[in-house]
PDB file of C-alpha atoms in Angstrom:
ATOM      1  CA  GLN A1144       6.815  -8.470  10.538  1.00 85.00           C
ATOM      2  CA  VAL A1145       6.339  -4.717  10.405  1.00 93.00           C
ATOM      3  CA  GLN A1146       2.976  -2.954  10.593  1.00 96.00           C
ATOM      4  CA  PRO A1147       2.788   0.535   9.050  1.00 97.00           C
ATOM      5  CA  VAL A1148       0.692   3.068  10.957  1.00 98.00           C
ATOM      6  CA  GLU A1149      -0.189   6.342   9.220  1.00 97.00           C
ATOM      7  CA  SER A1150      -0.935   9.675  10.863  1.00 97.00           C
ATOM      8  CA  GLY A1151      -1.214  13.331   9.921  1.00 97.00           C
ATOM      9  CA  GLY A1152      -4.189  13.452   7.611  1.00 96.00           C
ATOM     10  CA  GLY A1153      -6.791  16.171   7.785  1.00 97.00           C
ATOM     11  CA  LEU A1154      -8.755  18.899   6.050  1.00 98.00           C
ATOM     12  CA  VAL A1155      -6.792  21.679   4.386  1.00 98.00           C
ATOM     13  CA  GLN A1156      -7.326  24.341   1.745  1.00 98.00           C
ATOM     14  CA  ALA A1157      -5.905  24.323  -1.750  1.00 98.00           C
ATOM     15  CA  GLY A1158      -2.323  25.548  -1.704  1.00 98.00           C
ATOM     16  CA  ASP A1159      -1.690  24.393   1.848  1.00 98.00           C
ATOM     17  CA  SER A1160       0.836  21.826   3.017  1.00 98.00           C
ATOM     18  CA  LEU A1161       0.425  18.636   5.000  1.00 98.00           C
ATOM     19  CA  ARG A1162       2.911  16.098   6.317  1.00 98.00           C
ATOM     20  CA  LEU A1163       1.947  12.471   6.682  1.00 98.00           C
ATOM     21  CA  SER A1164       3.936  10.097   8.826  1.00 98.00           C
ATOM     22  CA  CYS A1165       4.168   6.331   8.755  1.00 98.00           C
ATOM     23  CA  ALA A1166       5.430   4.600  11.869  1.00 98.00           C
ATOM     24  CA  ALA A1167       6.813   1.078  11.801  1.00 97.00           C
ATOM     25  CA  SER A1168       4.945  -0.808  14.489  1.00 95.00           C
ATOM     26  CA  GLY A1169       6.394  -4.128  15.611  1.00 92.00           C
ATOM     27  CA  GLY A1170       9.762  -3.493  13.992  1.00 93.00           C
ATOM     28  CA  THR A1171      11.545  -1.089  11.682  1.00 94.00           C
ATOM     29  CA  PHE A1172      11.497  -0.306   7.976  1.00 95.00           C
ATOM     30  CA  SER A1173      15.103  -1.421   7.684  1.00 93.00           C
ATOM     31  CA  SER A1174      15.489  -3.406   4.410  1.00 90.00           C
ATOM     32  CA  TYR A1175      11.942  -2.463   3.326  1.00 95.00           C
ATOM     33  CA  ALA A1176      11.019  -0.156   0.496  1.00 96.00           C
ATOM     34  CA  VAL A1177       8.215   2.172   1.601  1.00 97.00           C
ATOM     35  CA  GLY A1178       5.489   3.308  -0.736  1.00 98.00           C
ATOM     36  CA  TRP A1179       2.735   5.861  -0.370  1.00 98.00           C
ATOM     37  CA  PHE A1180      -0.515   5.152  -2.178  1.00 98.00           C
ATOM     38  CA  ARG A1181      -3.826   6.962  -2.346  1.00 98.00           C
ATOM     39  CA  GLN A1182      -7.346   5.991  -3.237  1.00 98.00           C
ATOM     40  CA  ALA A1183     -10.138   8.408  -4.059  1.00 97.00           C
ATOM     41  CA  PRO A1184     -13.807   7.328  -4.032  1.00 94.00           C
ATOM     42  CA  GLY A1185     -14.630   5.273  -7.105  1.00 95.00           C
ATOM     43  CA  LYS A1186     -11.026   5.121  -8.230  1.00 97.00           C
ATOM     44  CA  GLU A1187      -8.290   2.524  -8.072  1.00 97.00           C
ATOM     45  CA  ARG A1188      -5.507   2.729  -5.559  1.00 97.00           C
ATOM     46  CA  GLU A1189      -2.555   4.528  -7.133  1.00 97.00           C
ATOM     47  CA  LEU A1190       1.070   4.931  -6.219  1.00 97.00           C
ATOM     48  CA  VAL A1191       1.968   8.455  -5.116  1.00 98.00           C
ATOM     49  CA  GLY A1192       5.620   7.664  -4.635  1.00 97.00           C
ATOM     50  CA  GLY A1193       8.127   5.456  -2.912  1.00 97.00           C
ATOM     51  CA  ILE A1194      11.541   5.331  -1.343  1.00 97.00           C
ATOM     52  CA  SER A1195      14.033   2.480  -1.519  1.00 95.00           C
ATOM     53  CA  TRP A1196      15.195   0.584   1.545  1.00 92.00           C
ATOM     54  CA  SER A1197      18.505   2.520   1.463  1.00 91.00           C
ATOM     55  CA  GLY A1198      16.792   5.880   1.133  1.00 92.00           C
ATOM     56  CA  ARG A1199      18.989   6.719  -1.851  1.00 94.00           C
ATOM     57  CA  ASN A1200      16.277   6.328  -4.459  1.00 95.00           C
ATOM     58  CA  THR A1201      12.826   7.854  -4.715  1.00 97.00           C
ATOM     59  CA  TYR A1202      10.034   7.672  -7.229  1.00 97.00           C
ATOM     60  CA  TYR A1203       7.083  10.016  -7.728  1.00 98.00           C
ATOM     61  CA  ALA A1204       3.985   9.877  -9.852  1.00 98.00           C
ATOM     62  CA  ASP A1205       3.858  12.630 -12.457  1.00 98.00           C
ATOM     63  CA  SER A1206       0.799  14.120 -10.789  1.00 97.00           C
ATOM     64  CA  VAL A1207       2.730  14.926  -7.594  1.00 98.00           C
ATOM     65  CA  LYS A1208       6.267  15.411  -8.863  1.00 98.00           C
ATOM     66  CA  GLY A1209       7.707  18.683  -7.588  1.00 98.00           C
ATOM     67  CA  ARG A1210       5.012  19.025  -4.908  1.00 98.00           C
ATOM     68  CA  PHE A1211       5.424  15.900  -2.753  1.00 98.00           C
ATOM     69  CA  THR A1212       8.573  14.653  -1.033  1.00 98.00           C
ATOM     70  CA  ILE A1213       9.132  11.246   0.542  1.00 98.00           C
ATOM     71  CA  SER A1214      11.733  10.661   3.218  1.00 97.00           C
ATOM     72  CA  ARG A1215      12.628   8.123   5.858  1.00 95.00           C
ATOM     73  CA  ASP A1216      14.426   8.784   9.088  1.00 93.00           C
ATOM     74  CA  SER A1217      17.860   7.402   9.898  1.00 88.00           C
ATOM     75  CA  THR A1218      16.470   5.039  12.530  1.00 91.00           C
ATOM     76  CA  ASP A1219      14.160   3.413   9.958  1.00 91.00           C
ATOM     77  CA  LYS A1220      11.335   3.697  12.442  1.00 95.00           C
ATOM     78  CA  SER A1221       9.281   6.054  10.300  1.00 97.00           C
ATOM     79  CA  ALA A1222       8.771   7.457   6.835  1.00 97.00           C
ATOM     80  CA  HIS A1223       7.141  10.696   5.791  1.00 98.00           C
ATOM     81  CA  LEU A1224       5.213  12.212   2.921  1.00 98.00           C
ATOM     82  CA  GLN A1225       5.520  15.992   2.720  1.00 98.00           C
ATOM     83  CA  MET A1226       2.746  17.386   0.549  1.00 98.00           C
ATOM     84  CA  ASP A1227       2.983  20.979  -0.634  1.00 98.00           C
ATOM     85  CA  SER A1228       0.796  23.052  -2.941  1.00 98.00           C
ATOM     86  CA  LEU A1229      -2.090  20.705  -2.355  1.00 98.00           C
ATOM     87  CA  LYS A1230      -4.913  20.571  -4.877  1.00 98.00           C
ATOM     88  CA  PRO A1231      -8.521  19.394  -4.526  1.00 98.00           C
ATOM     89  CA  GLU A1232      -7.662  16.433  -6.754  1.00 97.00           C
ATOM     90  CA  ASP A1233      -5.222  15.246  -4.082  1.00 98.00           C
ATOM     91  CA  THR A1234      -8.206  14.388  -1.894  1.00 98.00           C
ATOM     92  CA  ALA A1235      -8.069  10.679  -1.042  1.00 98.00           C
ATOM     93  CA  VAL A1236      -7.298   8.144   1.622  1.00 98.00           C
ATOM     94  CA  TYR A1237      -3.531   7.852   1.813  1.00 98.00           C
ATOM     95  CA  TYR A1238      -1.874   4.550   2.619  1.00 98.00           C
ATOM     96  CA  CYS A1239       1.651   3.650   3.631  1.00 98.00           C
ATOM     97  CA  ALA A1240       2.993   0.251   2.621  1.00 98.00           C
ATOM     98  CA  ALA A1241       6.202  -1.714   3.016  1.00 97.00           C
ATOM     99  CA  ALA A1242       7.778  -4.095   0.516  1.00 96.00           C
ATOM    100  CA  THR A1243      10.457  -6.692   1.139  1.00 91.00           C
ATOM    101  CA  PRO A1244      13.681  -6.479  -0.938  1.00 82.00           C
ATOM    102  CA  MET A1245      12.671  -9.345  -3.223  1.00 83.00           C
ATOM    103  CA  ARG A1246       9.904  -7.081  -4.590  1.00 83.00           C
ATOM    104  CA  GLY A1247      12.378  -4.700  -6.190  1.00 81.00           C
ATOM    105  CA  ASN A1248      14.009  -1.373  -5.434  1.00 90.00           C
ATOM    106  CA  ILE A1249      10.771   0.659  -5.431  1.00 93.00           C
ATOM    107  CA  PRO A1250       7.769  -1.448  -6.405  1.00 94.00           C
ATOM    108  CA  THR A1251       5.071   0.460  -8.260  1.00 94.00           C
ATOM    109  CA  THR A1252       2.029  -1.796  -7.928  1.00 95.00           C
ATOM    110  CA  PRO A1253      -0.095  -2.396  -4.816  1.00 96.00           C
ATOM    111  CA  ALA A1254       0.282  -6.148  -5.192  1.00 96.00           C
ATOM    112  CA  SER A1255       4.039  -5.807  -4.728  1.00 95.00           C
ATOM    113  CA  TYR A1256       3.714  -4.498  -1.178  1.00 96.00           C
ATOM    114  CA  ASP A1257       3.568  -6.885   1.730  1.00 95.00           C
ATOM    115  CA  TYR A1258       2.351  -4.771   4.638  1.00 97.00           C
ATOM    116  CA  TRP A1259      -0.222  -1.995   4.661  1.00 98.00           C
ATOM    117  CA  GLY A1260      -1.401   0.665   7.056  1.00 98.00           C
ATOM    118  CA  GLN A1261      -5.027   1.456   7.732  1.00 97.00           C
ATOM    119  CA  GLY A1262      -4.970   4.709   5.787  1.00 98.00           C
ATOM    120  CA  THR A1263      -5.478   8.357   6.680  1.00 98.00           C
ATOM    121  CA  GLN A1264      -7.928  10.758   5.034  1.00 98.00           C
ATOM    122  CA  VAL A1265      -6.647  13.852   3.277  1.00 98.00           C
ATOM    123  CA  THR A1266      -9.247  16.342   2.109  1.00 98.00           C
ATOM    124  CA  VAL A1267      -8.311  19.458   0.144  1.00 98.00           C
ATOM    125  CA  SER A1268     -10.999  22.080  -0.237  1.00 98.00           C
ATOM    126  CA  SER A1269     -11.018  24.583  -3.088  1.00 95.00           C
TER     127      SER A1269
END
């Protein structure tokens, strides 16, 4: 069983960049798809993007496409979310989650992910 642990959140200004990391505690992300979600106050948790267990496929929400990049390292011990050109509307708690292969290549719903991190706050000021 793998436990995702996020890090790297913080307070930045609009236009800045931030890199979030997700470490695989208790194992590795090998054979897991990794998704990044976010939840703003009063809103539902939404998928930002995901990367397949092989690393060959990625998916991004339209709202972040071209600005955010998801990667995973070759050891499968961590995954990353590079966020560029940040906007105030990107402000949220960001979560990393892992999904077993039976859930699909890159699951898009929160219910499809088996393991979740505790979240890290990202605040973008205007």
